[in-house]
Coordinates of C-alpha atoms in Angstrom, one line a residue:
M1 CA 17.5 30.7 2.7
T2 CA 15.7 30.8 6.4
T3 CA 12.8 32.2 3.7
A4 CA 13.6 29.2 1.4
F5 CA 13.5 26.8 3.8
F6 CA 10.3 27.4 5.5
R7 CA 8.6 27.5 2.2
T8 CA 9.8 24.2 1.6
V9 CA 8.9 22.7 4.7
I10 CA 5.6 24.0 5.1
L11 CA 4.8 22.8 1.0
Y12 CA 6.0 19.5 2.0
F13 CA 3.5 19.4 4.9
I14 CA 1.2 20.2 2.9
L15 CA 2.0 17.9 0.2
M16 CA 1.9 14.8 3.0
V17 CA -1.7 15.6 4.2
G18 CA -2.5 16.2 0.5
L19 CA -1.3 12.6 -0.4
R20 CA -2.2 10.7 3.2
L21 CA -6.3 12.5 2.2
M22 CA -6.0 10.3 -1.1
G23 CA -5.2 7.3 0.6
K24 CA -3.1 4.4 1.2
R25 CA -1.4 3.5 -2.5
Q26 CA 1.3 2.4 -4.0
I27 CA 2.5 5.1 -7.2
G28 CA 1.8 2.0 -9.3
E29 CA -2.2 1.5 -7.8
L30 CA -2.9 4.7 -8.7
E31 CA -6.0 5.5 -10.8
P32 CA -5.4 7.7 -13.5
S33 CA -7.0 10.4 -11.9
E34 CA -5.1 10.2 -9.2
L35 CA -1.5 9.9 -10.7
V36 CA -2.5 13.4 -12.6
L37 CA -3.3 14.9 -9.7
T38 CA 0.2 13.9 -8.1
L39 CA 2.2 15.2 -11.1
I40 CA 0.6 18.4 -11.6
I41 CA 0.9 19.3 -7.4
S42 CA 4.4 18.3 -7.9
D43 CA 4.6 20.5 -10.4
L44 CA 2.7 23.5 -8.7
A45 CA 4.8 22.7 -5.5
A46 CA 8.2 23.1 -7.5
V47 CA 6.9 27.2 -8.7
P48 CA 6.8 28.6 -5.0
M49 CA 9.9 26.8 -3.6
Q50 CA 12.2 28.2 -6.4
D51 CA 10.5 31.7 -7.4
F52 CA 10.7 33.6 -3.6
G53 CA 8.9 36.8 -5.9
I54 CA 5.7 34.6 -5.9
P55 CA 3.8 34.9 -2.5
L56 CA 3.8 31.7 -0.8
V57 CA -0.1 32.2 -0.8
N58 CA -0.2 31.8 -4.3
G59 CA 1.7 28.7 -4.5
L60 CA -0.7 26.9 -2.1
F61 CA -4.4 28.3 -3.0
P62 CA -4.0 25.9 -6.3
I63 CA -2.9 23.0 -4.4
V64 CA -5.2 23.5 -2.2
T65 CA -8.1 23.6 -4.6
L66 CA -6.5 20.7 -6.3
L67 CA -6.8 18.3 -3.1
C68 CA -10.4 19.5 -2.4
L69 CA -11.5 18.7 -5.8
S70 CA -9.7 15.0 -5.6
M71 CA -11.5 14.5 -2.4
L72 CA -15.1 15.7 -3.9
L73 CA -14.7 13.5 -6.9
S74 CA -13.4 10.9 -4.3
F75 CA -17.1 11.6 -2.3
F76 CA -18.9 11.1 -5.4
S77 CA -17.1 8.2 -6.6
L78 CA -18.1 6.5 -3.2
K79 CA -21.9 7.8 -4.0
S80 CA -22.3 7.4 -7.6
I81 CA -21.4 3.9 -9.5
R82 CA -22.0 5.3 -12.7
F83 CA -19.3 8.4 -11.3
R84 CA -16.9 6.0 -9.9
A85 CA -17.0 4.1 -13.7
L86 CA -16.8 7.5 -15.7
V87 CA -13.4 8.6 -13.6
C88 CA -11.9 5.1 -12.9
G89 CA -12.9 2.9 -16.0
H90 CA -13.6 -0.8 -15.8
P91 CA -11.4 -3.8 -14.7
T92 CA -11.4 -5.5 -18.1
V93 CA -10.7 -9.5 -18.6
I94 CA -7.6 -9.5 -21.2
I95 CA -7.7 -13.7 -20.9
R96 CA -10.6 -15.9 -20.8
D97 CA -10.6 -20.1 -20.6
G98 CA -7.0 -18.9 -21.4
K99 CA -7.5 -17.2 -24.6
V100 CA -6.0 -13.6 -24.9
L101 CA -9.1 -11.4 -25.7
Q102 CA -6.9 -9.1 -28.6
Q103 CA -9.4 -6.5 -28.4
N104 CA -10.2 -5.8 -24.8
M105 CA -5.9 -5.6 -24.6
A106 CA -6.0 -3.6 -28.0
R107 CA -8.8 -1.3 -26.3
N108 CA -7.2 -0.5 -23.3
R109 CA -3.2 -0.2 -25.4
F110 CA -1.9 -3.2 -23.1
T111 CA 0.7 -5.3 -24.7
V112 CA 1.6 -8.7 -25.5
D113 CA 4.8 -8.1 -23.3
E114 CA 3.4 -6.1 -20.6
L115 CA 0.9 -9.0 -20.3
F116 CA 3.9 -11.9 -19.6
E117 CA 5.5 -9.5 -17.6
Q118 CA 2.5 -9.6 -15.6
L119 CA 1.9 -13.2 -15.7
R120 CA 5.4 -14.0 -14.5
G121 CA 5.4 -12.0 -12.0
Q122 CA 2.6 -13.8 -10.7
G123 CA 4.7 -16.9 -11.2
F124 CA 2.7 -17.9 -14.7
S125 CA 4.6 -18.5 -17.7
D126 CA 2.1 -20.6 -19.4
L127 CA -1.3 -19.1 -21.0
S128 CA -3.3 -22.2 -21.5
A129 CA -3.0 -22.4 -16.7
V130 CA -4.7 -19.3 -16.8
K131 CA -8.6 -19.4 -16.7
Y132 CA -9.2 -15.5 -16.2
A133 CA -7.0 -12.1 -16.1
I134 CA -8.6 -8.9 -15.5
L135 CA -6.3 -5.6 -16.0
E136 CA -7.7 -4.0 -13.2
T137 CA -8.6 0.1 -13.4
S138 CA -4.7 0.0 -11.2
G139 CA -3.1 -1.2 -14.3
Q140 CA -2.6 -4.3 -12.5
V141 CA -3.2 -7.3 -13.7
S142 CA -4.9 -10.5 -11.6
V143 CA -5.0 -13.8 -12.4
L144 CA -7.5 -16.7 -11.7
P145 CA -5.7 -19.9 -12.6
Y146 CA -7.7 -23.2 -13.6
T147 CA -7.9 -25.6 -10.7
K148 CA -5.8 -28.2 -11.7
A149 CA -2.7 -25.2 -12.3
A150 CA -3.4 -23.7 -9.0
P151 CA -1.3 -23.5 -6.0
I152 CA -2.6 -26.9 -3.6
T153 CA -4.3 -25.8 -0.1
P154 CA -5.6 -28.2 2.4
Q155 CA -9.3 -27.0 1.0
T156 CA -8.7 -28.4 -2.4
V157 CA -7.4 -32.1 -1.0
N158 CA -10.2 -31.7 2.0
L159 CA -7.7 -31.7 4.9
E160 CA -8.9 -31.1 7.9
V161 CA -6.0 -28.4 9.6
P162 CA -5.9 -26.2 12.9
D163 CA -6.4 -23.0 12.6
D164 CA -3.1 -21.9 14.2
V165 CA -3.0 -17.8 12.1
T166 CA -2.1 -15.2 14.6
L167 CA -1.5 -11.3 14.2
P168 CA 1.6 -10.8 16.1
V169 CA 2.2 -7.1 17.7
L170 CA 4.7 -5.5 17.9
L171 CA 6.3 -4.8 21.6
I172 CA 9.6 -3.2 21.3
N173 CA 10.4 -1.2 18.2
D174 CA 14.6 -0.8 18.0
G175 CA 15.0 -0.1 21.4
H176 CA 11.4 1.8 21.6
V177 CA 8.8 0.3 24.2
M178 CA 5.2 0.1 22.6
S179 CA 3.0 0.8 25.3
D180 CA -0.2 0.8 23.6
N181 CA 0.7 -2.6 22.3
L182 CA 1.5 -4.1 25.2
S183 CA -1.0 -2.9 27.6
A184 CA -3.6 -4.0 24.2
S185 CA -2.4 -7.5 24.7
G186 CA -2.9 -8.0 27.9
Y187 CA 0.9 -7.9 29.5
D188 CA 2.4 -4.8 31.6
Q189 CA 5.8 -3.7 32.3
N190 CA 7.0 -6.7 34.6
W191 CA 5.9 -8.9 32.2
L192 CA 7.8 -7.6 29.7
D193 CA 11.2 -7.5 32.1
K194 CA 11.1 -10.9 32.5
Q195 CA 10.8 -11.8 28.8
L196 CA 14.2 -9.8 28.6
K197 CA 15.7 -11.3 31.2
T198 CA 15.3 -14.9 30.6
R199 CA 16.7 -13.7 27.3
R200 CA 19.9 -12.4 29.2
L201 CA 19.2 -8.6 28.5
T202 CA 18.7 -5.5 30.4
S203 CA 17.0 -3.2 28.7
P204 CA 14.9 -2.8 25.5
R205 CA 17.5 -0.2 25.0
Q206 CA 19.2 -3.2 23.8
V207 CA 16.4 -4.5 21.7
F208 CA 16.0 -4.5 17.5
L209 CA 12.0 -5.7 18.0
M210 CA 9.7 -8.0 20.1
T211 CA 6.7 -9.1 19.2
V212 CA 4.2 -11.0 21.0
D213 CA 0.9 -13.0 19.2
E214 CA -2.4 -14.4 20.3
A215 CA -0.7 -17.8 21.5
G216 CA 1.6 -16.3 23.6
T217 CA 4.5 -17.1 21.3
V218 CA 7.5 -14.2 21.4
V219 CA 9.6 -12.9 19.3
C220 CA 12.8 -10.9 19.9
V221 CA 15.8 -9.6 17.7
A222 CA 18.5 -8.3 20.1
K223 CA 19.9 -5.3 18.4
E224 CA 23.6 -6.3 16.5
G225 CA 26.2 -6.5 19.7
A226 CA 23.8 -6.4 22.3
S227 CA 24.6 -8.5 25.5

């Protein structure tokens, strides 16, 4: 039992490191080569977890080999546009000027049901509102609507508005003070204690989350039952 535990833990962390090296992707955003790699690695990892007669190194070697191969492919993809197109493919226009390009859809084996599912997911139910729809290499569809069907923004109506977009910084995360964020924002523990006191809180442990943005606006959410 102990052997099974440690073999599983080792394989788990090896896989986590490997997937982190692949970059921050969701499953639906994986390139075909990345999806194949993920499936193969999952099968390879399952064997040494279940069969204790196989030395652990024999299970790790093909996994590490595949991860190195993936990093090598990523390197060449960054260096060569042609190689990247060969491995990842090209984005394909499937709607142009409101007209569905049936040959492009057939070439990518992309069905009408999948097309409408993607359009509905982005808030479009009428093909005539879509000027361009591009099938990306990840399988997602990017939709560019006609101007008349696009959401109204201040820019489209020539309206001048102040730039009030700020980036909140997390200061307290589930009762834990993020000291680096606190100092990077230009505040100290005394300032934090005052913020807690004004909200009738005595300890950061009573705070579920607290943020501060560039304008100095503080958002504090106390834990349920905190007083």
